[in-house]
mmCIF file of C-alpha atoms in Angstrom:
data_model
loop_
_atom_site.group_PDB
_atom_site.id
_atom_site.type_symbol
_atom_site.label_atom_id
_atom_site.label_comp_id
_atom_site.label_asym_id
_atom_site.label_seq_id
_atom_site.Cartn_x
_atom_site.Cartn_y
_atom_site.Cartn_z
ATOM 1 C CA UNK T 1 -0.015 -0.130 0.006
ATOM 2 C CA UNK T 2 1.236 3.316 -0.964
ATOM 3 C CA UNK T 3 1.500 6.222 1.566
ATOM 4 C CA UNK T 4 2.279 10.033 1.646
ATOM 5 C CA UNK T 5 1.654 10.914 -2.148
ATOM 6 C CA UNK T 6 1.961 14.607 -2.815
ATOM 7 C CA UNK T 7 3.689 14.922 0.699
ATOM 8 C CA UNK T 8 7.135 15.945 2.113
ATOM 9 C CA UNK T 9 8.023 13.184 4.535
ATOM 10 C CA UNK T 10 6.637 9.883 5.893
ATOM 11 C CA UNK T 11 6.835 8.689 9.576
ATOM 12 C CA UNK T 12 6.478 4.802 10.221
ATOM 13 C CA UNK T 13 5.826 4.083 14.009
ATOM 14 C CA UNK T 14 6.029 0.600 14.703
ATOM 15 C CA UNK T 15 6.493 -1.950 17.573
ATOM 16 C CA UNK T 16 7.062 -5.912 17.818
ATOM 17 C CA UNK T 17 6.146 -8.088 20.773
ATOM 18 C CA UNK T 18 8.004 -5.948 23.361
ATOM 19 C CA UNK T 19 5.605 -3.115 22.707
ATOM 20 C CA UNK T 20 8.426 -0.491 22.570
ATOM 21 C CA UNK T 21 7.614 2.065 19.987
ATOM 22 C CA UNK T 22 9.975 2.541 17.303
ATOM 23 C CA UNK T 23 10.057 5.389 14.616
ATOM 24 C CA UNK T 24 11.375 5.695 11.014
ATOM 25 C CA UNK T 25 11.236 8.991 9.226
ATOM 26 C CA UNK T 26 11.999 9.606 5.450
ATOM 27 C CA UNK T 27 11.721 12.240 2.913
ATOM 28 C CA UNK T 28 11.854 9.596 0.252
ATOM 29 C CA UNK T 29 8.132 9.696 -0.462
ATOM 30 C CA UNK T 30 5.789 8.325 -1.315
ATOM 31 C CA UNK T 31 6.604 4.846 0.393
ATOM 32 C CA UNK T 32 5.137 1.340 0.513
ATOM 33 C CA UNK T 33 5.278 -0.753 3.839
ATOM 34 C CA UNK T 34 5.408 -4.630 3.689
ATOM 35 C CA UNK T 35 5.216 -6.914 6.716
ATOM 36 C CA UNK T 36 6.143 -10.463 7.051
ATOM 37 C CA UNK T 37 4.178 -12.044 9.859
ATOM 38 C CA UNK T 38 4.660 -15.771 9.835
ATOM 39 C CA UNK T 39 1.978 -17.894 11.386
ATOM 40 C CA UNK T 40 2.377 -19.723 14.718
ATOM 41 C CA UNK T 41 5.956 -21.058 14.813
ATOM 42 C CA UNK T 42 4.824 -23.977 17.061
ATOM 43 C CA UNK T 43 5.903 -25.225 20.516
ATOM 44 C CA UNK T 44 9.029 -26.869 21.828
ATOM 45 C CA UNK T 45 9.213 -30.629 21.693
ATOM 46 C CA UNK T 46 11.798 -32.851 23.141
ATOM 47 C CA UNK T 47 12.847 -35.837 21.301
ATOM 48 C CA UNK T 48 14.460 -38.689 23.324
ATOM 49 C CA UNK T 49 15.735 -42.252 22.770
ATOM 50 C CA UNK T 50 18.622 -44.610 22.713
ATOM 51 C CA UNK T 51 21.132 -44.195 19.790
ATOM 52 C CA UNK T 52 21.058 -47.205 17.454
ATOM 53 C CA UNK T 53 24.910 -47.560 17.255
ATOM 54 C CA UNK T 54 25.469 -47.354 20.845
ATOM 55 C CA UNK T 55 23.981 -47.443 24.218
ATOM 56 C CA UNK T 56 23.909 -43.722 24.838
ATOM 57 C CA UNK T 57 20.651 -41.871 25.404
ATOM 58 C CA UNK T 58 20.242 -38.788 23.128
ATOM 59 C CA UNK T 59 17.761 -35.883 23.141
ATOM 60 C CA UNK T 60 17.068 -33.266 20.641
ATOM 61 C CA UNK T 61 14.801 -30.136 21.120
ATOM 62 C CA UNK T 62 12.898 -28.524 18.024
ATOM 63 C CA UNK T 63 10.056 -26.120 17.399
ATOM 64 C CA UNK T 64 6.940 -27.020 15.426
ATOM 65 C CA UNK T 65 3.473 -28.318 15.500
ATOM 66 C CA UNK T 66 3.702 -31.925 14.379
ATOM 67 C CA UNK T 67 6.569 -34.021 15.646
ATOM 68 C CA UNK T 68 7.208 -37.425 14.620
ATOM 69 C CA UNK T 69 9.711 -40.345 13.888
ATOM 70 C CA UNK T 70 9.987 -42.445 10.861
ATOM 71 C CA UNK T 71 11.662 -46.002 10.781
ATOM 72 C CA UNK T 72 14.472 -45.943 8.034
ATOM 73 C CA UNK T 73 15.475 -49.606 8.216
ATOM 74 C CA UNK T 74 17.996 -49.407 10.880
ATOM 75 C CA UNK T 75 16.598 -46.861 13.371
ATOM 76 C CA UNK T 76 14.348 -44.038 13.659
ATOM 77 C CA UNK T 77 14.785 -40.535 12.318
ATOM 78 C CA UNK T 78 13.337 -37.253 13.798
ATOM 79 C CA UNK T 79 10.795 -35.259 11.845
ATOM 80 C CA UNK T 80 9.069 -31.951 12.494
ATOM 81 C CA UNK T 81 6.215 -30.990 10.347
ATOM 82 C CA UNK T 82 7.240 -33.514 7.720
ATOM 83 C CA UNK T 83 10.908 -32.378 7.499
ATOM 84 C CA UNK T 84 13.817 -34.773 8.766
ATOM 85 C CA UNK T 85 15.798 -32.932 11.609
ATOM 86 C CA UNK T 86 19.362 -33.192 12.318
ATOM 87 C CA UNK T 87 20.322 -35.525 9.478
ATOM 88 C CA UNK T 88 21.306 -38.937 9.997
ATOM 89 C CA UNK T 89 23.186 -38.157 13.120
ATOM 90 C CA UNK T 90 20.373 -38.392 15.346
ATOM 91 C CA UNK T 91 19.047 -42.063 14.726
ATOM 92 C CA UNK T 92 17.216 -43.631 17.630
ATOM 93 C CA UNK T 93 16.732 -47.350 18.162
ATOM 94 C CA UNK T 94 12.998 -48.484 17.378
ATOM 95 C CA UNK T 95 10.872 -48.580 20.507
ATOM 96 C CA UNK T 96 13.247 -46.518 22.793
ATOM 97 C CA UNK T 97 12.127 -43.269 21.094
ATOM 98 C CA UNK T 98 9.687 -40.820 22.692
ATOM 99 C CA UNK T 99 8.613 -37.083 22.012
ATOM 100 C CA UNK T 100 7.110 -34.803 24.552
ATOM 101 C CA UNK T 101 6.030 -31.186 24.435
ATOM 102 C CA UNK T 102 8.107 -28.910 26.729
ATOM 103 C CA UNK T 103 7.641 -25.370 27.816
ATOM 104 C CA UNK T 104 11.492 -24.614 27.229
ATOM 105 C CA UNK T 105 14.646 -26.332 26.433
ATOM 106 C CA UNK T 106 15.757 -28.058 29.712
ATOM 107 C CA UNK T 107 18.189 -30.745 29.017
ATOM 108 C CA UNK T 108 18.089 -34.163 31.014
ATOM 109 C CA UNK T 109 21.117 -34.734 33.091
ATOM 110 C CA UNK T 110 23.170 -37.342 31.326
ATOM 111 C CA UNK T 111 21.899 -36.974 27.887
ATOM 112 C CA UNK T 112 23.824 -35.640 24.694
ATOM 113 C CA UNK T 113 21.698 -32.549 24.114
ATOM 114 C CA UNK T 114 21.166 -30.606 20.775
ATOM 115 C CA UNK T 115 18.562 -28.557 18.961
ATOM 116 C CA UNK T 116 17.075 -25.264 19.344
ATOM 117 C CA UNK T 117 13.751 -24.280 21.153
ATOM 118 C CA UNK T 118 13.433 -20.452 20.469
ATOM 119 C CA UNK T 119 9.964 -20.765 19.198
ATOM 120 C CA UNK T 120 9.203 -17.100 19.017
ATOM 121 C CA UNK T 121 8.088 -15.995 15.528
ATOM 122 C CA UNK T 122 9.992 -13.425 13.924
ATOM 123 C CA UNK T 123 8.279 -10.756 11.924
ATOM 124 C CA UNK T 124 9.725 -8.114 9.686
ATOM 125 C CA UNK T 125 8.819 -4.596 8.482
ATOM 126 C CA UNK T 126 10.007 -3.118 5.215
ATOM 127 C CA UNK T 127 9.805 0.352 3.790
ATOM 128 C CA UNK T 128 10.175 0.636 0.234
ATOM 129 C CA UNK T 129 10.659 3.678 -2.244
ATOM 130 C CA UNK T 130 9.843 2.801 -5.980
ATOM 131 C CA UNK T 131 10.353 -0.952 -5.200
ATOM 132 C CA UNK T 132 13.466 -0.592 -3.437
ATOM 133 C CA UNK T 133 13.985 -1.277 0.405
ATOM 134 C CA UNK T 134 15.165 1.703 2.201
ATOM 135 C CA UNK T 135 14.543 0.398 5.712
ATOM 136 C CA UNK T 136 13.896 -3.134 7.259
ATOM 137 C CA UNK T 137 13.789 -4.540 10.732
ATOM 138 C CA UNK T 138 12.898 -7.791 12.240
ATOM 139 C CA UNK T 139 11.675 -8.567 15.863
ATOM 140 C CA UNK T 140 9.524 -11.045 17.979
ATOM 141 C CA UNK T 141 5.972 -11.039 16.633
ATOM 142 C CA UNK T 142 3.249 -9.576 16.866
ATOM 143 C CA UNK T 143 4.047 -6.555 14.802
ATOM 144 C CA UNK T 144 2.013 -3.301 14.545
ATOM 145 C CA UNK T 145 2.630 -0.216 12.537
ATOM 146 C CA UNK T 146 1.029 3.075 11.407
ATOM 147 C CA UNK T 147 2.095 5.841 8.804
ATOM 148 C CA UNK T 148 1.778 9.607 9.164
ATOM 149 C CA UNK T 149 2.638 11.993 6.632
ATOM 150 C CA UNK T 150 4.299 15.467 7.320
ATOM 151 C CA UNK T 151 2.954 16.765 10.576
ATOM 152 C CA UNK T 152 -0.297 14.890 10.521
ATOM 153 C CA UNK T 153 -1.604 12.447 13.256
ATOM 154 C CA UNK T 154 -2.659 9.011 12.494
ATOM 155 C CA UNK T 155 -6.281 8.083 12.147
ATOM 156 C CA UNK T 156 -8.258 8.073 15.105
ATOM 157 C CA UNK T 157 -6.276 10.680 16.923
ATOM 158 C CA UNK T 158 -6.364 14.521 17.597
ATOM 159 C CA UNK T 159 -3.413 16.832 17.160
ATOM 160 C CA UNK T 160 -2.675 19.037 20.149
ATOM 161 C CA UNK T 161 0.082 21.961 20.320
ATOM 162 C CA UNK T 162 2.415 22.240 23.071
ATOM 163 C CA UNK T 163 5.920 24.203 23.488
ATOM 164 C CA UNK T 164 8.110 21.075 23.366
ATOM 165 C CA UNK T 165 9.612 19.666 20.039
ATOM 166 C CA UNK T 166 7.975 19.038 17.512
ATOM 167 C CA UNK T 167 5.525 21.495 18.750
ATOM 168 C CA UNK T 168 2.605 19.026 18.799
ATOM 169 C CA UNK T 169 1.523 15.812 19.916
ATOM 170 C CA UNK T 170 -1.219 13.197 18.595
ATOM 171 C CA UNK T 171 -3.568 12.043 21.352
ATOM 172 C CA UNK T 172 -5.459 8.894 20.589
ATOM 173 C CA UNK T 173 -9.412 9.780 20.701
ATOM 174 C CA UNK T 174 -10.609 6.194 21.802
ATOM 175 C CA UNK T 175 -8.137 6.097 24.947
ATOM 176 C CA UNK T 176 -8.923 9.573 25.760
ATOM 177 C CA UNK T 177 -12.733 9.028 25.433
ATOM 178 C CA UNK T 178 -12.641 5.691 27.561
ATOM 179 C CA UNK T 179 -10.654 7.564 30.294
ATOM 180 C CA UNK T 180 -13.155 10.374 30.193
ATOM 181 C CA UNK T 181 -16.119 7.895 30.456
ATOM 182 C CA UNK T 182 -14.269 6.227 33.431
ATOM 183 C CA UNK T 183 -13.969 9.303 35.451
ATOM 184 C CA UNK T 184 -17.627 10.398 34.616
ATOM 185 C CA UNK T 185 -18.829 7.011 35.963
ATOM 186 C CA UNK T 186 -16.812 7.488 39.105
ATOM 187 C CA UNK T 187 -17.962 11.007 39.636
ATOM 188 C CA UNK T 188 -21.610 9.938 38.994
ATOM 189 C CA UNK T 189 -21.770 7.331 41.690
#
């Protein structure tokens, strides 16, 4: 979507899952904004079992939604969402393999541990001018953004002047309205 046609600058305010508001400003207008917000990245799963070629126990952690094992003729390979994990290095003795959902990567003492359980999905925002990326950033999902042009306020807010830079602020109408209703309800009791 194109923003700020016929204006002199664009301001993109955005935040990721940490809700820390960030700002990107450019004079290269108009701009397009693209976001990449992948679906659920899954949960952490713990694959465990005894190795085919020795008596050691192994475990492997991975993120996804559908964990499984598949027998390959000599042992069982690990799969997540239909994709084999860890190559043939993790091959479990059939019948000793287990998979369980875990809240985080918590290795069991005595096991050889590998894998990655950073299951937080990563979102990306890109600002483009004439199809060329002029700014991008990634962060933990979800991603929210809005664009304003020149010294305008975003939709759903009101512009108020004050003596500090930049000489105005944008007040969100719904938030202020809700606060006023709350005060009126308290006073009216």
